[in-house]
Coordinates of C-alpha atoms in Angstrom, one line a residue:
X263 CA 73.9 127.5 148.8
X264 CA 74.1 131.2 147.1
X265 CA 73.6 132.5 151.1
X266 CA 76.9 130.6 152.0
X267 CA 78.9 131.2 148.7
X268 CA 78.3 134.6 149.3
X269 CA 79.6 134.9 153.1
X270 CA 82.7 133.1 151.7
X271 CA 83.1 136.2 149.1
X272 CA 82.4 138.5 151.8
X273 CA 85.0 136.6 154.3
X274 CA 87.2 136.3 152.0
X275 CA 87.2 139.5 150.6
X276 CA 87.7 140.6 154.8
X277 CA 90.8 138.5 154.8
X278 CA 92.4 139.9 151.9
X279 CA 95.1 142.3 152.9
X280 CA 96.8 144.4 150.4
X281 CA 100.9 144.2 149.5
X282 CA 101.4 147.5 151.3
X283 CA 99.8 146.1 154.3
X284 CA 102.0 143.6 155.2
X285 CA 105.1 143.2 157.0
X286 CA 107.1 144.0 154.5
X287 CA 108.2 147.6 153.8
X288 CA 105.5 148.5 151.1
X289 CA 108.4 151.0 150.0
X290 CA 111.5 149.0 149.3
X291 CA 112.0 148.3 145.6
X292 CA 111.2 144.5 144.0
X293 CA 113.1 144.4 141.4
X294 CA 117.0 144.1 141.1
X295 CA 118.9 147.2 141.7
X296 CA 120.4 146.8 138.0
X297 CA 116.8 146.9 136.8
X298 CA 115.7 150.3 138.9
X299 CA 118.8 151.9 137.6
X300 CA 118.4 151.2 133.9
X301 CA 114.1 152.3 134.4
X302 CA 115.3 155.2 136.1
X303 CA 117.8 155.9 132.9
X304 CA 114.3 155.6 130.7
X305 CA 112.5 157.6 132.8
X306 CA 115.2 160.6 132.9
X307 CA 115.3 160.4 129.3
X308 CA 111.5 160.2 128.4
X309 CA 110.9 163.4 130.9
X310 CA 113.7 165.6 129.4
X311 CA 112.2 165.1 126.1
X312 CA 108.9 165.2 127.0
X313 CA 109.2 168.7 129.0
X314 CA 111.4 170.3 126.2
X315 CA 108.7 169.1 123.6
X316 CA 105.8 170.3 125.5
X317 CA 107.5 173.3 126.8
X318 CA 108.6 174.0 122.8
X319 CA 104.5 173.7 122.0
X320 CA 103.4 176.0 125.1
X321 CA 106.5 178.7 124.3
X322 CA 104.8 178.9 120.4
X323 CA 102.0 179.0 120.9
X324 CA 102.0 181.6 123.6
X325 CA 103.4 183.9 121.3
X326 CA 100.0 183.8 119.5
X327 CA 97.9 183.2 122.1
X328 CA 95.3 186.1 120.7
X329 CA 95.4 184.1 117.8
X330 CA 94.7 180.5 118.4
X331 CA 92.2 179.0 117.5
X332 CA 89.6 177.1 119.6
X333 CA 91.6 173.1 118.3
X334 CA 94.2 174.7 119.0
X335 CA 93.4 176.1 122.6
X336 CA 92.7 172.0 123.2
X337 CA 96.0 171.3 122.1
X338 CA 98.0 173.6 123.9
X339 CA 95.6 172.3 127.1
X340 CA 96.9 168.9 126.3
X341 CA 100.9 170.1 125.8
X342 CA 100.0 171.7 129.5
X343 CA 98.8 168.1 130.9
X344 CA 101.6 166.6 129.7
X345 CA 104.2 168.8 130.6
X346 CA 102.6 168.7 134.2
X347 CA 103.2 165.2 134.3
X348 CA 106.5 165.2 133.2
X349 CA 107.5 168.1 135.5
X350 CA 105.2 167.5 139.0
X351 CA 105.7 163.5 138.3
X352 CA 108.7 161.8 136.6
X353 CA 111.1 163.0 139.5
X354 CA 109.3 161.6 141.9
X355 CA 109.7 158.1 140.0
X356 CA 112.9 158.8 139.0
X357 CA 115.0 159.9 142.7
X358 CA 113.4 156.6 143.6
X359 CA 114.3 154.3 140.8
X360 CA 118.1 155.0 141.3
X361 CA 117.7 155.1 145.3
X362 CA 116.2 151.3 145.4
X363 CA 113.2 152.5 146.5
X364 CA 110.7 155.3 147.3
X365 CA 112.1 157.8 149.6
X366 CA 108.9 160.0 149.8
X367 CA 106.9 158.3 152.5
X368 CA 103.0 158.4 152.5
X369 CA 102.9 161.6 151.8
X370 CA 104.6 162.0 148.7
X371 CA 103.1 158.5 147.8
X372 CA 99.4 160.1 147.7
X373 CA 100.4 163.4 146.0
X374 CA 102.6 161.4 143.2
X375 CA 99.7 158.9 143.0
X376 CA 97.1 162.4 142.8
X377 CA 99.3 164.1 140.4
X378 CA 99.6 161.4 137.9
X379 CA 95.9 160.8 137.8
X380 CA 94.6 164.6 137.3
X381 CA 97.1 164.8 134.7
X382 CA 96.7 161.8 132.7
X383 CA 92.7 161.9 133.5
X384 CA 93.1 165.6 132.2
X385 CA 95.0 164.1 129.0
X386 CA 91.9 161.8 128.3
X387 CA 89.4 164.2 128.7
X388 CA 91.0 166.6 126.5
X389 CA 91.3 164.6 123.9
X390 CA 87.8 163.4 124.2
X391 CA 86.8 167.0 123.9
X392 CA 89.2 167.3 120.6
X393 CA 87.6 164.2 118.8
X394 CA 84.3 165.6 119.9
X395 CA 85.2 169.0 117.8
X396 CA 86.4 167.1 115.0
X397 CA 83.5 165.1 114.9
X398 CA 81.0 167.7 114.9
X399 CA 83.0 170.1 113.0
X400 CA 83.4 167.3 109.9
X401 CA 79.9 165.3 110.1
X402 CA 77.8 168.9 111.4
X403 CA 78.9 171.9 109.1
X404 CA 77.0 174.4 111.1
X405 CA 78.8 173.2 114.3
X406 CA 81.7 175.7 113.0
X407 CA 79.7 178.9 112.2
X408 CA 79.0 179.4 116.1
X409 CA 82.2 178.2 118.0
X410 CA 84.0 181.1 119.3
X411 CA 87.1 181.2 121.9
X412 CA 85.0 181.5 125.5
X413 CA 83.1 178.6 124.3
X414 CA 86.6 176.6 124.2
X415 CA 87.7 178.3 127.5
X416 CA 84.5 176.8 129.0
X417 CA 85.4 173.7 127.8
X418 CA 88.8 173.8 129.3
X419 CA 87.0 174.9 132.9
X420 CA 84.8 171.5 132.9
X421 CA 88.1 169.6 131.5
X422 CA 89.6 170.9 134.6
X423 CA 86.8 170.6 136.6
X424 CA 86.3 167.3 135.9
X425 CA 89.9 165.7 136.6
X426 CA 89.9 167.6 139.9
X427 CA 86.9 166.0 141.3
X428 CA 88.0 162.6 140.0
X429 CA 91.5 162.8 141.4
X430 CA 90.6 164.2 144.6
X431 CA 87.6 161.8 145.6
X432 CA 89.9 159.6 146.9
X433 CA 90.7 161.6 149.5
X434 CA 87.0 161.7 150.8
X435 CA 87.6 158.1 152.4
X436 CA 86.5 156.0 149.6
X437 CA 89.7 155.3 147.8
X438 CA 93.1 155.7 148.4
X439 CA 96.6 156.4 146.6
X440 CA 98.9 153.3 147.5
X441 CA 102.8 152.3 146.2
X442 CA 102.6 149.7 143.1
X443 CA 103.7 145.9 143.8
X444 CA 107.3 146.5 142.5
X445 CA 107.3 149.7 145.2
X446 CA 109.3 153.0 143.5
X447 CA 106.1 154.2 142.0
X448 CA 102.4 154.6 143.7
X449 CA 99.5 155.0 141.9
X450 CA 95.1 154.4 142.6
X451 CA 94.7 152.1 145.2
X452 CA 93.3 149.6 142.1
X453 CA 93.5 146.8 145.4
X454 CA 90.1 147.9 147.3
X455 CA 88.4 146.1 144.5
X456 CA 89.8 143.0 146.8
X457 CA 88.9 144.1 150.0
X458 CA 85.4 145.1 149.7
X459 CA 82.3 145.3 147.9
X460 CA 82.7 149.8 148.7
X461 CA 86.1 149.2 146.9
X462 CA 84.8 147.5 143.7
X463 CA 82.1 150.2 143.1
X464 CA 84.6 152.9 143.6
X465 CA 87.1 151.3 141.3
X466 CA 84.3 150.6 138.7
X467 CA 83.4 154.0 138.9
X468 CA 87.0 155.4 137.9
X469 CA 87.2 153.1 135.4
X470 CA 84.1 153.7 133.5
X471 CA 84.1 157.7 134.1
X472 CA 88.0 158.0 133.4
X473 CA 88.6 155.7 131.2
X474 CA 86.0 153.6 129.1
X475 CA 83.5 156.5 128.8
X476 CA 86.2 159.1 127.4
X477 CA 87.2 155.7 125.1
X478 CA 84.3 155.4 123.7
X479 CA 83.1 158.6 122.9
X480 CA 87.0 159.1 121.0
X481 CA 86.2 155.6 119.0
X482 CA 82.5 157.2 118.4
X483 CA 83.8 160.2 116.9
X484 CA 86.7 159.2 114.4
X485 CA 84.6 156.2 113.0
X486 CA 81.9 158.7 112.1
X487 CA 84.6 160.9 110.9
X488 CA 86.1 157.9 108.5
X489 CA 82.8 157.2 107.5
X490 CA 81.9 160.8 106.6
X491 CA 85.5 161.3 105.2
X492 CA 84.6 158.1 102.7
X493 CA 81.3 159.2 101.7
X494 CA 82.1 162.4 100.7
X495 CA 85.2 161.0 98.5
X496 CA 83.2 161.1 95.6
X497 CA 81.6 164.0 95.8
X498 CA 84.5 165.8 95.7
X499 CA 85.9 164.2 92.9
X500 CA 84.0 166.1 90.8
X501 CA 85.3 169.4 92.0
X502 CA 88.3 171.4 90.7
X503 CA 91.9 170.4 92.3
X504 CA 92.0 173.6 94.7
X505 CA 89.0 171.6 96.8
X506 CA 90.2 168.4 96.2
X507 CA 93.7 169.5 97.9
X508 CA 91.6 171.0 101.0
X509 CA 89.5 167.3 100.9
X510 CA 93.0 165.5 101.2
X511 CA 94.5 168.0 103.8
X512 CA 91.5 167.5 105.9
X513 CA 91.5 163.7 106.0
X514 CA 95.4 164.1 106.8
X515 CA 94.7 166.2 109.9
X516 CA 91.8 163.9 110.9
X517 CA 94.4 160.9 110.7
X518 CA 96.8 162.7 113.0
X519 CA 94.2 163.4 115.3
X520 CA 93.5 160.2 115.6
X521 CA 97.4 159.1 115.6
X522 CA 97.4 161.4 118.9
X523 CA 94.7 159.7 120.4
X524 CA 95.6 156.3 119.4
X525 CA 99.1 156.8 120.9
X526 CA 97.9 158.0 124.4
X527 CA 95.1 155.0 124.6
X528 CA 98.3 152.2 123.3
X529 CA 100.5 153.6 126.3
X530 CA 98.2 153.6 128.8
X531 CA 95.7 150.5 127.8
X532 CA 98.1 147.7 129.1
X533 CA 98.4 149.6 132.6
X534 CA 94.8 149.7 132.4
X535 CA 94.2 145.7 131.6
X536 CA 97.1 145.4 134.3
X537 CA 95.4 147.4 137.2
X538 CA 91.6 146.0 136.0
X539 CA 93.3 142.6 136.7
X540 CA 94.8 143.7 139.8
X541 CA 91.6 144.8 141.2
X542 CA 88.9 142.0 140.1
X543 CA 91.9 139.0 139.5
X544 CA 92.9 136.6 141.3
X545 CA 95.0 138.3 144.2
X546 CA 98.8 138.4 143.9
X547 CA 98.2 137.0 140.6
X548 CA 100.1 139.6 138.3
X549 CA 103.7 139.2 138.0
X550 CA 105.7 142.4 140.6
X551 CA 108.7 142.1 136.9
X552 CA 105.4 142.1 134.5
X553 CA 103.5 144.7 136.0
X554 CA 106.8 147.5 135.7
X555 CA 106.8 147.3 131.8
X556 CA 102.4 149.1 131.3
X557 CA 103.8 151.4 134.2
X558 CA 107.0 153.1 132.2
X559 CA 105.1 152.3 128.7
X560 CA 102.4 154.8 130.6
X561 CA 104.3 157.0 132.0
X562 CA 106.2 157.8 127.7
X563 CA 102.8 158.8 126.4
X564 CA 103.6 162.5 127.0
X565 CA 106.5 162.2 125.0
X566 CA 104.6 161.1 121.8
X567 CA 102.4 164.4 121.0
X568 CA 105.0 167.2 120.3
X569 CA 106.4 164.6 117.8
X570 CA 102.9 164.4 116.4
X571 CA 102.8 168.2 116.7
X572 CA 105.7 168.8 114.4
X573 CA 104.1 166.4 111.6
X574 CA 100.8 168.7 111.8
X575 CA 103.4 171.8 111.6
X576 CA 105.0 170.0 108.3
X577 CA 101.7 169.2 106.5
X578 CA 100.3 173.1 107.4
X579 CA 103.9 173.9 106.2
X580 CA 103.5 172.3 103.0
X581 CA 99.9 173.5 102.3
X582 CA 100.5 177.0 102.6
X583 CA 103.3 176.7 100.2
X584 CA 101.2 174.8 97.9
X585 CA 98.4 177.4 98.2
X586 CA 100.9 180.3 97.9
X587 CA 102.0 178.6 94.7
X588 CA 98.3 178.5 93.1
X589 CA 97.5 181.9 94.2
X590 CA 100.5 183.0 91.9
X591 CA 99.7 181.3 89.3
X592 CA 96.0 182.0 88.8
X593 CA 97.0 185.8 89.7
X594 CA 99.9 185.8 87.3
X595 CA 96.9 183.8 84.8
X596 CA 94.5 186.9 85.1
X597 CA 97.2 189.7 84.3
X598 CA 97.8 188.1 81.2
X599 CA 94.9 188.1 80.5

């Protein structure tokens, strides 16, 4: 009995054949031409703001780039991600939204479908790297004493490193870039999972390596971050209010990191429930009108961190003044004195 349910998953997985497969051009937009015309309106929108954000972060911070920091070498690595994916990308998407359908061919199917991937798997893995440094920078006080800039420039070599190999294996024959369901975007080809056993280990491995791994190791970091934050609270009670306005300044930048990570994983999690279901689902069975609203929800997540960006400027904004304010006063304490 197991022998012969097994040749029916095998034969049936043979017979499947993928949407872009059929006789139908895999190109031609699903949805109603009303509907491409008001994404591509979204689209146009969420890229101009997202490359004059990023662009605003890069052009700062460039003006002190001898100055930054190692966080903040991460963050202007992650303003670079996603300006790239607003600039190399959201064209693409957005030409073919108000043309009906995608007007690229197979060519500019796989390098839309690479592009997004390095970026956004760049995104991810940038972030993990930040929560990493916050973690070990909160919960492991010495962690601090020894990190110097070349060590964050390595880190930004494996970052790169690491969404190049990922984004560029399916080229080597086991995956593929293919158009989405609703046909003006492409993306991973999620539907090997369907075809063959070869497809469901190369899908797994994406997933786990790009996605769950990087998720996990974020989720590690910030609740040991919340828990140190906690445990400490009481401590630091007992110290004079200079410290305890560090303490609370601290737990405010930990929060925002976490608001930046929180906001990429919300944009990009339905896609990722979406294309899981896609490949290891029952075929066909996801809605073409359902499975547009992860994809444009996705493809705003590099819109949400210059906003973020700005609140971090505010609070450092606000501290200094504060602190410039108590310098005064103690100073202005001792010469009366």
């Amino acid at each position: 009995m197991n022998g012969m349910a097994s040749d029916h998953n095998t034969s049936s997985q043979e017979d499947y054949l993928p949407h872009y497969l059929r006789k139908e051009d895999p190109f031609a937009s699903k949805l109603s031409r009303e509907a491409d015309i008001v994404a591509g309106f979204y689209l146009t929108v969420i890229g101009i703001l997202s490359t004059l954000g990023n662009g605003y972060v890069i052009f700062m911070s460039s003006k002190r780039k001898k100055k930054l920091r190692p966080a903040e070498i991460m963050t202007v690595n992650l303003a670079v991600c996603d300006l790239g994916i607003s600039v190399v990308g959201k064209p693409f998407s957005i030409v073919s939204f108000f043309c009906h359908r995608w007007v690229f061919g197979w060519m500019g199917c796989r390098w839309y479908g690479w592009a997004g991937f390095f970026f956004g798997c760049g995104s991810l893995i940038t972030m993990t790297a930040v929560s990493l440094d916050r973690y070990l920078k909160i919960c492991h006080l010495s962690y601090g004493t020894w990190l110097k800039r070349h060590h964050a420039f390595i880190c930004l070599a494996i970052i790169w490193a690491y969404a190049t190999f990922w984004a560029t294996v399916p080229f080597a024959g086991v995956g593929s870039y293919a158009p989405e369901p609703f046909g003006t975007s492409c993306t991973l080809d999620w539907w090997l999972a369907q075809a063959s056993v070869a497809g469901q280990a190369f899908i797994l491995s994406i997933l786990f390596f790009c996605l769950l791994f990087p998720t996990v190791v974020i989720v590690f970091s910030y609740v040991k971050i919340i828990l140190k934050v906690k445990s400490s609270t009481k401590e630091v009670a007992h110290y004079d209010t200079r410290i305890q306005n560090s303490h609370i300044l601290e737990m405010k930048l930990t929060k925002v990191a976490m608001l930046i990570c929180a906001g990429f994983l919300i944009a990009w999690i339905p896609y990722a429930v979406v294309s899981v279901w896609s490949a290891f689902g029952q075929p066909d069975s996801v809605p073409i009108q359902f499975s547009v609203v992860p994809t444009l929800l996705a493809k705003s997540a590099a819109m949400y961190n210059p906003i973020i960006y700005q609140v971090i400027d505010c609070k450092f904004a606000c501290c200094r003044s504060g602190g410039l304010k108590m310098l005064q006063r103690k100073s202005s304490l001792k010469k009366s004195r």
